[in-house]
PDB file of C-alpha atoms in Angstrom:
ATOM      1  CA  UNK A   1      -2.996  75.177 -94.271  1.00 48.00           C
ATOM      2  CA  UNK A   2      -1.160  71.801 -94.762  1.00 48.00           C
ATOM      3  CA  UNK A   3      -3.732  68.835 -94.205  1.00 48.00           C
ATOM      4  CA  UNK A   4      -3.443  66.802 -91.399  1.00 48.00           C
ATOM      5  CA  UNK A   5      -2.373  63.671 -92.594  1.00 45.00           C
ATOM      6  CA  UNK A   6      -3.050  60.468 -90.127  1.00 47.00           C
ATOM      7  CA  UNK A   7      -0.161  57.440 -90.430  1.00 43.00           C
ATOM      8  CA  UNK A   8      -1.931  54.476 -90.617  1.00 49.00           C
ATOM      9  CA  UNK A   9      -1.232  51.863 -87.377  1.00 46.00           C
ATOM     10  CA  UNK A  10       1.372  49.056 -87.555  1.00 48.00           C
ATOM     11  CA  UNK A  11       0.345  45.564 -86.228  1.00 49.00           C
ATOM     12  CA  UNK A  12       2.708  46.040 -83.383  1.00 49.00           C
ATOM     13  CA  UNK A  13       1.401  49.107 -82.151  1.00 49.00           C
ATOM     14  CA  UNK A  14      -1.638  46.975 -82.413  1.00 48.00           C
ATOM     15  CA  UNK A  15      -0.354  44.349 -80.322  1.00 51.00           C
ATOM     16  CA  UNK A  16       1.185  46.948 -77.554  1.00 52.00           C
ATOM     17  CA  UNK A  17      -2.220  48.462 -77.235  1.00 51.00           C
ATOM     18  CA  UNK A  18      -4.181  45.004 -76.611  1.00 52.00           C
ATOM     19  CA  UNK A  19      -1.352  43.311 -74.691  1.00 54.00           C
ATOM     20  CA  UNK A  20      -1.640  46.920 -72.362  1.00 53.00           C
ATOM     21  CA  UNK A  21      -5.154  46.350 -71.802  1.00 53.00           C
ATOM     22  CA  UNK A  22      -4.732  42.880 -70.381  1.00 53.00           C
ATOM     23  CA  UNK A  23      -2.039  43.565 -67.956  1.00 54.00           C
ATOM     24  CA  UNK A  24      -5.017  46.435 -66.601  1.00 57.00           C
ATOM     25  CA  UNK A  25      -7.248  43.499 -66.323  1.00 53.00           C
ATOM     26  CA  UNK A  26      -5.457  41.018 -64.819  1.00 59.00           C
ATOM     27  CA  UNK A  27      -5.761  42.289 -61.086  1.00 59.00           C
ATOM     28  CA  UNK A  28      -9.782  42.050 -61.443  1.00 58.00           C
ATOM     29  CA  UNK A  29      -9.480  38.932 -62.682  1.00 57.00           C
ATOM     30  CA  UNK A  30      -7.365  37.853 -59.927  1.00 59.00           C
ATOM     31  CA  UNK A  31      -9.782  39.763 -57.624  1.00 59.00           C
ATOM     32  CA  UNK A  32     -12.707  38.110 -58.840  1.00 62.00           C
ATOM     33  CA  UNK A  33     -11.699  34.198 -58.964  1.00 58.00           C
ATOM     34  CA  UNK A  34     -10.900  34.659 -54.822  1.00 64.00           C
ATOM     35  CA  UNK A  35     -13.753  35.847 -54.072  1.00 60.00           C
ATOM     36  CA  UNK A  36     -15.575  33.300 -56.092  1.00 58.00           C
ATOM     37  CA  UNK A  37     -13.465  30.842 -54.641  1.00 59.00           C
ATOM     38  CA  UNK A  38     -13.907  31.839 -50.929  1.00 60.00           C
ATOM     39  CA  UNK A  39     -17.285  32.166 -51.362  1.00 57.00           C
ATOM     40  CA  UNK A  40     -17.726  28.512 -53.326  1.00 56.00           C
ATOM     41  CA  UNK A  41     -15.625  27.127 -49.627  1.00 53.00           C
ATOM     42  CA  UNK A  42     -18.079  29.085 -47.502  1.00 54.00           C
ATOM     43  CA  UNK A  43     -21.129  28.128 -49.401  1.00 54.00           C
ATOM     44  CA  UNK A  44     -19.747  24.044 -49.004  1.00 51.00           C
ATOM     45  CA  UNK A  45     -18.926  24.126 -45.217  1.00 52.00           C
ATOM     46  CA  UNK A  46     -15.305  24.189 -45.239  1.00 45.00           C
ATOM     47  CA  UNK A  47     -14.796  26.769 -42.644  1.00 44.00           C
ATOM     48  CA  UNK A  48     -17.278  25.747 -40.572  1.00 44.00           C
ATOM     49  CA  UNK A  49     -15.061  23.285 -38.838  1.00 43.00           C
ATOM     50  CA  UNK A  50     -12.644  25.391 -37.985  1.00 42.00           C
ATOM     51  CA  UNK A  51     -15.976  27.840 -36.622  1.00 40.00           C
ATOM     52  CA  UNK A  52     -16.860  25.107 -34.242  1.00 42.00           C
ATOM     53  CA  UNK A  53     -13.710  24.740 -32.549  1.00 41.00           C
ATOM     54  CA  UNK A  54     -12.687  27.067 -29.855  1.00 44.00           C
ATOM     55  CA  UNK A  55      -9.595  26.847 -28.089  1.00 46.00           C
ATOM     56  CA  UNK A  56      -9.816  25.892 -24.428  1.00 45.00           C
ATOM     57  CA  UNK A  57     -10.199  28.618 -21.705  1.00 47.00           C
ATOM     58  CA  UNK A  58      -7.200  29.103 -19.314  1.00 46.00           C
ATOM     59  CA  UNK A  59     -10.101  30.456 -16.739  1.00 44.00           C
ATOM     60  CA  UNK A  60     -12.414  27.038 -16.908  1.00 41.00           C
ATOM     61  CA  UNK A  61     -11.138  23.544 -15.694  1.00 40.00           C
ATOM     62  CA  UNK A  62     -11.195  20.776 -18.432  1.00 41.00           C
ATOM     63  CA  UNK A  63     -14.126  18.214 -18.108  1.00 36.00           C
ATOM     64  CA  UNK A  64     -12.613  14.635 -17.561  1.00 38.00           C
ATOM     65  CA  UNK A  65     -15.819  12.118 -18.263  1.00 40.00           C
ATOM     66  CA  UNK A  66     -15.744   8.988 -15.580  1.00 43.00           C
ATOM     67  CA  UNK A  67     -14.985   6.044 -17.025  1.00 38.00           C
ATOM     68  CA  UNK A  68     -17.367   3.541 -17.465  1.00 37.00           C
ATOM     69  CA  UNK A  69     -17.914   1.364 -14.171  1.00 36.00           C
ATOM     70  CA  UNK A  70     -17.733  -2.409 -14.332  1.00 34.00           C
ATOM     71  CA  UNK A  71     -21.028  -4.212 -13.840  1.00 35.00           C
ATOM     72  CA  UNK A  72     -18.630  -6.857 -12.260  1.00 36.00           C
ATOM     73  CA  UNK A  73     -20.007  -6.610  -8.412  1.00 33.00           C
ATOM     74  CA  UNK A  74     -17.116  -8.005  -7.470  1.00 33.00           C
ATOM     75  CA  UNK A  75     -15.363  -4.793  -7.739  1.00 35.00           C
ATOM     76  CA  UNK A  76     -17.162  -3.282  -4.802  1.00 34.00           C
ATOM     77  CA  UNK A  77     -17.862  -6.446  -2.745  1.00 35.00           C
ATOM     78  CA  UNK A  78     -16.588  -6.499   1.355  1.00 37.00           C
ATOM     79  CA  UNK A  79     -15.102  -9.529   2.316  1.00 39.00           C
ATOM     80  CA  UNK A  80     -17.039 -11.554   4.535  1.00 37.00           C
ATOM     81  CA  UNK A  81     -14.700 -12.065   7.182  1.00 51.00           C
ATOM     82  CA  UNK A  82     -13.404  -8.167   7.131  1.00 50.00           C
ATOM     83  CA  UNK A  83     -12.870  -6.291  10.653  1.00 69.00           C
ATOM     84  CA  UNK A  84     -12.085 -10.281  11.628  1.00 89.00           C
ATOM     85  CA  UNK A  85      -8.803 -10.904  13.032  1.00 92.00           C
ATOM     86  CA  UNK A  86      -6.903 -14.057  11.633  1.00 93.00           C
ATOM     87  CA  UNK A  87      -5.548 -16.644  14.361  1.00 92.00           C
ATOM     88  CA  UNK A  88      -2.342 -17.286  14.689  1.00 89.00           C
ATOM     89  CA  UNK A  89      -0.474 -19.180  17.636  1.00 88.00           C
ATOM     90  CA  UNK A  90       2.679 -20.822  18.347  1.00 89.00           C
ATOM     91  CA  UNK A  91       3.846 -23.555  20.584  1.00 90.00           C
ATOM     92  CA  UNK A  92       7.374 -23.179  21.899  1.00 91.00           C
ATOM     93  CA  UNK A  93       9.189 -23.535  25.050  1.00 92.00           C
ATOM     94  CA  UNK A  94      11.363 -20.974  26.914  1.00 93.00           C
ATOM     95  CA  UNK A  95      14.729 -22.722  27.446  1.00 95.00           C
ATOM     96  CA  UNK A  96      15.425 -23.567  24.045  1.00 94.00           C
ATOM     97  CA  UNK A  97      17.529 -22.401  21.069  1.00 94.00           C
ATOM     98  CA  UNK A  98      15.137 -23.758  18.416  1.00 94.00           C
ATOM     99  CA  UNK A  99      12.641 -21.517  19.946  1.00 93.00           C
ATOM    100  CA  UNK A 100      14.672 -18.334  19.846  1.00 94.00           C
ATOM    101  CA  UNK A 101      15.363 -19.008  16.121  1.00 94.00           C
ATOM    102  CA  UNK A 102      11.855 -19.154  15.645  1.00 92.00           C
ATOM    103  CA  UNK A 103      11.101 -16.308  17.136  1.00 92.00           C
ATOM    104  CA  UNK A 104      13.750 -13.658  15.850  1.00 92.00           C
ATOM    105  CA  UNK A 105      13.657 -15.435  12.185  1.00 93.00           C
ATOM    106  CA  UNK A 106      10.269 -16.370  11.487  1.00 91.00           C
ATOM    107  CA  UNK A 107       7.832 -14.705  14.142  1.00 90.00           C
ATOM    108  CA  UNK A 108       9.182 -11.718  14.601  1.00 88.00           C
ATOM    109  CA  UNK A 109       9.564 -10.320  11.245  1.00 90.00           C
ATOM    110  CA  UNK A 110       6.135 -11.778  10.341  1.00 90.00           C
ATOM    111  CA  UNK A 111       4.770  -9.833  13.370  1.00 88.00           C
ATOM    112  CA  UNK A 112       5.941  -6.709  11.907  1.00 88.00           C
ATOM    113  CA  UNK A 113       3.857  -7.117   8.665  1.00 90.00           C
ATOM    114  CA  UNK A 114       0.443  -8.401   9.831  1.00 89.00           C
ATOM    115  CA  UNK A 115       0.010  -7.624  13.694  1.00 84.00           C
ATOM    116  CA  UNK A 116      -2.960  -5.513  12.868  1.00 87.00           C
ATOM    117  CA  UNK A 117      -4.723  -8.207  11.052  1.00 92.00           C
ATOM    118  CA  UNK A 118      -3.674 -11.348  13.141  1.00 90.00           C
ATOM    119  CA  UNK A 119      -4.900 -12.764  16.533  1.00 89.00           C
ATOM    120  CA  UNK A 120      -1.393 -13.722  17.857  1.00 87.00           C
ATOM    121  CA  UNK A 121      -1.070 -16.017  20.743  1.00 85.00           C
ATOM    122  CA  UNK A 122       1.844 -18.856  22.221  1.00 85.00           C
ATOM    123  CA  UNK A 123       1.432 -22.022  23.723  1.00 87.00           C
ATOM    124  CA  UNK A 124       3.691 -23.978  25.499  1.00 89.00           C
ATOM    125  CA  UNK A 125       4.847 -27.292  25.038  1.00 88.00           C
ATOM    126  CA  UNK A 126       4.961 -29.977  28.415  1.00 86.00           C
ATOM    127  CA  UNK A 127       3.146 -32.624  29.614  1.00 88.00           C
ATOM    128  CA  UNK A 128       0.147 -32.703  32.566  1.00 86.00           C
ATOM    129  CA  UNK A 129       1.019 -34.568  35.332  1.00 86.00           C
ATOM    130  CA  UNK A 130      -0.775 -36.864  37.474  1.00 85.00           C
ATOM    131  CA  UNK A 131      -0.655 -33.804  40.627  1.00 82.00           C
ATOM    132  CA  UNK A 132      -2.176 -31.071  38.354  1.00 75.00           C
ATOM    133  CA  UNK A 133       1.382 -30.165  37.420  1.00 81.00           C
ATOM    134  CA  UNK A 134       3.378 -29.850  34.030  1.00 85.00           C
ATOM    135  CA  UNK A 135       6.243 -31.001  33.255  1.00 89.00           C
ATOM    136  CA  UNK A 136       8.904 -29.317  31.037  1.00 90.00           C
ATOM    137  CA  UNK A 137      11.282 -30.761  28.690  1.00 90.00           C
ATOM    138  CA  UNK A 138      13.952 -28.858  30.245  1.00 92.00           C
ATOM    139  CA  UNK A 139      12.868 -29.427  33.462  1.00 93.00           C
ATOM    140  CA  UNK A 140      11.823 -26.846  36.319  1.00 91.00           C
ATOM    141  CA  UNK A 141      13.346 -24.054  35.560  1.00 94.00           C
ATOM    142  CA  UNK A 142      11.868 -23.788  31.875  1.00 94.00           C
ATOM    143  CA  UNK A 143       8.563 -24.283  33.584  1.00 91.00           C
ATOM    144  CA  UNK A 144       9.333 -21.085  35.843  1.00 92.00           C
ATOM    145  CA  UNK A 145      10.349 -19.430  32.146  1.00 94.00           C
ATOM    146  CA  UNK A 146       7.238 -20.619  30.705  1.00 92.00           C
ATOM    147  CA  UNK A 147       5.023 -18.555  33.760  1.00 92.00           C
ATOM    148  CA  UNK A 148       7.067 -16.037  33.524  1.00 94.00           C
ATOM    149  CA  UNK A 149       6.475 -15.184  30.017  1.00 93.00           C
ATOM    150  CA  UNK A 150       3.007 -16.124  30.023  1.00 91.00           C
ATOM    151  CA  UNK A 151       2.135 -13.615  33.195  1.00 92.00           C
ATOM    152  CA  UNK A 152       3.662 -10.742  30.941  1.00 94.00           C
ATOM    153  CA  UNK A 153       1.464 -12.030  28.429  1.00 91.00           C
ATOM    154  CA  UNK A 154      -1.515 -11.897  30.715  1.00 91.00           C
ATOM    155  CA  UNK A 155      -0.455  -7.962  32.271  1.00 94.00           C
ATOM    156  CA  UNK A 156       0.465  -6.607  28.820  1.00 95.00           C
ATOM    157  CA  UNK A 157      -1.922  -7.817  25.784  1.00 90.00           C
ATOM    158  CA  UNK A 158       0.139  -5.456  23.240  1.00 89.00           C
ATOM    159  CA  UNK A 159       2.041  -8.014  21.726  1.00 86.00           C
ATOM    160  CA  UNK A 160       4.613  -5.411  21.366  1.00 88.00           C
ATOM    161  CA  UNK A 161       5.585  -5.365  24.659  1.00 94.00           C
ATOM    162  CA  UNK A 162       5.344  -9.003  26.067  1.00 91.00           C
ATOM    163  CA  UNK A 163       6.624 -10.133  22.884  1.00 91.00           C
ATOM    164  CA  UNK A 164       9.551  -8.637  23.121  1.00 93.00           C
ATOM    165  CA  UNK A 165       9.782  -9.304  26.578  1.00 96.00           C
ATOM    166  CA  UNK A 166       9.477 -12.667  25.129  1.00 95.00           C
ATOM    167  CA  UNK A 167      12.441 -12.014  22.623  1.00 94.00           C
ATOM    168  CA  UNK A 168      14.722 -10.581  25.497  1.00 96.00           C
ATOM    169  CA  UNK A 169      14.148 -13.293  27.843  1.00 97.00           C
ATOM    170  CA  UNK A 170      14.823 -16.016  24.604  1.00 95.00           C
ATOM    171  CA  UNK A 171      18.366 -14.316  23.491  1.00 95.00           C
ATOM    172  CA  UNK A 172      19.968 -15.635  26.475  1.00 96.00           C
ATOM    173  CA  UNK A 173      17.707 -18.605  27.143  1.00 95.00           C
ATOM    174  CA  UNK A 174      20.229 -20.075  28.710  1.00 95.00           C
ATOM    175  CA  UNK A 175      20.004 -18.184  31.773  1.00 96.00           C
ATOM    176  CA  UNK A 176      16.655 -17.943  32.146  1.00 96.00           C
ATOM    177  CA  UNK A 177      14.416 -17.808  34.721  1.00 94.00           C
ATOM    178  CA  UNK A 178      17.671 -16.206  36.450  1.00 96.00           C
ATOM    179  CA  UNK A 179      16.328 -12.800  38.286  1.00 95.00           C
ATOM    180  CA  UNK A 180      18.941 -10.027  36.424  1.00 97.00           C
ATOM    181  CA  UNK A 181      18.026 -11.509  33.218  1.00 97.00           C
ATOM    182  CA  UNK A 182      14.354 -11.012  34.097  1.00 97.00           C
ATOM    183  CA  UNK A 183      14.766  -7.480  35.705  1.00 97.00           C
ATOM    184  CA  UNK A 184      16.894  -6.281  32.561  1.00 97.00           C
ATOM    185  CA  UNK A 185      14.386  -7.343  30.224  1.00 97.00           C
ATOM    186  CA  UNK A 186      11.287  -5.720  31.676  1.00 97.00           C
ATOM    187  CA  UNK A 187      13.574  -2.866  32.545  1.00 97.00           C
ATOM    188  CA  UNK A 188      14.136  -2.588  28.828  1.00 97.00           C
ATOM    189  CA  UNK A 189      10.330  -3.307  27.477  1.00 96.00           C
ATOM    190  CA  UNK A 190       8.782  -0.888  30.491  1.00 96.00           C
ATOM    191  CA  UNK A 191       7.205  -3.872  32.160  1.00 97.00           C
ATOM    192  CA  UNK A 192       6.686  -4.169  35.978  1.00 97.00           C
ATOM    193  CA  UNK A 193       9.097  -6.728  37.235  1.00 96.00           C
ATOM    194  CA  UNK A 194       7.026  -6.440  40.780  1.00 96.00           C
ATOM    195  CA  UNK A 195       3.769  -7.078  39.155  1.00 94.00           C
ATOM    196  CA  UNK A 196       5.806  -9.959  36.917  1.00 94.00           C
ATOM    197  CA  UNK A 197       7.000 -11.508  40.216  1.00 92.00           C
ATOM    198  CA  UNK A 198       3.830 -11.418  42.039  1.00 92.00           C
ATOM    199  CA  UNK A 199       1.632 -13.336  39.233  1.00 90.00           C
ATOM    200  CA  UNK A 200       4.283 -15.482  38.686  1.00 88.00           C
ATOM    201  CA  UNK A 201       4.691 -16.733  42.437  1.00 87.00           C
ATOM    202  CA  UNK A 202       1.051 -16.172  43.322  1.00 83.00           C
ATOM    203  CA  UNK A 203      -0.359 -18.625  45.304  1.00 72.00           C
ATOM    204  CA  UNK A 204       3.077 -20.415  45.912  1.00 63.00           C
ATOM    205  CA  UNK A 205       3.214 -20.530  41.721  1.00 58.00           C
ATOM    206  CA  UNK A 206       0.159 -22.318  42.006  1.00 60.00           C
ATOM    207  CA  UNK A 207      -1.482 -19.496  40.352  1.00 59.00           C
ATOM    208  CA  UNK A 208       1.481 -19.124  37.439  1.00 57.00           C
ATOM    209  CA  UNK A 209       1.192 -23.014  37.534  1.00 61.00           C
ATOM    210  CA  UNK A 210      -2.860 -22.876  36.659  1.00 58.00           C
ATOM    211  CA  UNK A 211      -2.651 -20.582  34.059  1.00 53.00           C
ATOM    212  CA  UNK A 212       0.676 -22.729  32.320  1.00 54.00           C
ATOM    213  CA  UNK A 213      -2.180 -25.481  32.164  1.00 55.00           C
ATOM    214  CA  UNK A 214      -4.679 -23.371  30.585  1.00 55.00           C
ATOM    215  CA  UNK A 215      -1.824 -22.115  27.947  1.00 52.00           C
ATOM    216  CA  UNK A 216      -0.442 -25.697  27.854  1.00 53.00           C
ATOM    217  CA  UNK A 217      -0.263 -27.830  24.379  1.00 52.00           C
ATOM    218  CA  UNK A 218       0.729 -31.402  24.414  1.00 54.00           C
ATOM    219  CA  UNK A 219       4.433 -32.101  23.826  1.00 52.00           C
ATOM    220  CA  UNK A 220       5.134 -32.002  19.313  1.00 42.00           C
ATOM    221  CA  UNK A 221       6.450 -35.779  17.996  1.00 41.00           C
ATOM    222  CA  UNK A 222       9.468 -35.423  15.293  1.00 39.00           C
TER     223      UNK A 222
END
């Protein structure tokens, strides 16, 4: 038999063989330097703050601290003077056009703001006389206006009502103390005109008269 005869290996087979070898290598390489580098993250903490935080539960409310409370005392102190209602008067007189501007412009729309918090009450302007009497800067009749207004007043403390009886009566001052003025003004602000008649005439006005002087404030210089 012919010997077998063995061709000696070229330097690029030689190459091919080793360069085949690394490329089978190469994925346990790759293997090995994550799991050395996951392991060199664990080992140093660097998942453990994503470990800590969980993301919040639709099921439980969120916890809202308080916020810190002032050690100001001020924030929680009362007023002295609270419950207290705040005085408030006006003088006026019934026959007169300065009054009624008073009323509907100022009064009235300060009324609607603070009637809860205010002790409201009028006055009217005259003089005493020497017979127990007052006398009216529009004479007699504004006198009869000024009882008039002050006995709803007396029957009817809700200012809403005998203040704007008031108001009615002072739109047409003019006419007062005329009787269908009076009647169409307590028909409008549900007050008893009989009642309203009988304090004002009580006593031959004498009664009416009395409680003018009690209500009475001395006549205002310009």
């Amino acid at each position: 038999m012919a010997a077998k005869i063995t061709l000696p290996v070229s330097m690029d087979e030689k190459r091919s063989t080793r360069n085949r070898t690394r490329r089978r290598h190469r994925p346990l390489l790759l293997l090995s330097l994550i799991a050395l580098t996951t392991y060199g993250l664990y080992a140093f903490g660097f998942f453990t703050s994503f470990t800590t935080v969980s993301p919040p539960s639709h099921h439980e409310p969120a916890l809202v601290s308080n916020p810190p409370v002032a050690s100001n005392t001020a924030q929680h102190a009362v007023p002295a003077a609270a419950g207290e209602l705040v005085p408030l008067e006006a003088h006026i007189i019934s026959k007169c056009p300065d009054t009624r501007d008073c009323l509907r412009e100022l009064l009235l729309p300060a009324m609607i703001q603070v009637h809860e918090k205010v002790n409201f009450t009028l006055t009217y302007i005259g003089t005493p006389t020497e017979n127990d009497g007052v006398e009216c800067k529009h004479g007699p009749e504004e006198c009869l206006g000024n009882i008039i207004e002050l006995c709803a007043h007396r029957l009817y403390p809700d200012p809403k009502i005998w203040l704007g009886f008031t108001m009615c009566l002072t739109k047409d001052y003019k006419a007062i103390p005329e009787r269908e003025l009076v009647e169409d003004c307590a028909l409008e602000h549900a007050v008893d005109f009989e009642k309203l008649n009988d304090c004002a005439t009580r006593d031959d006005g004498g009664f009416g008269m009395a409680g003018h002087q009690d209500e009475l404030h001395g006549p205002l210089k310009r």
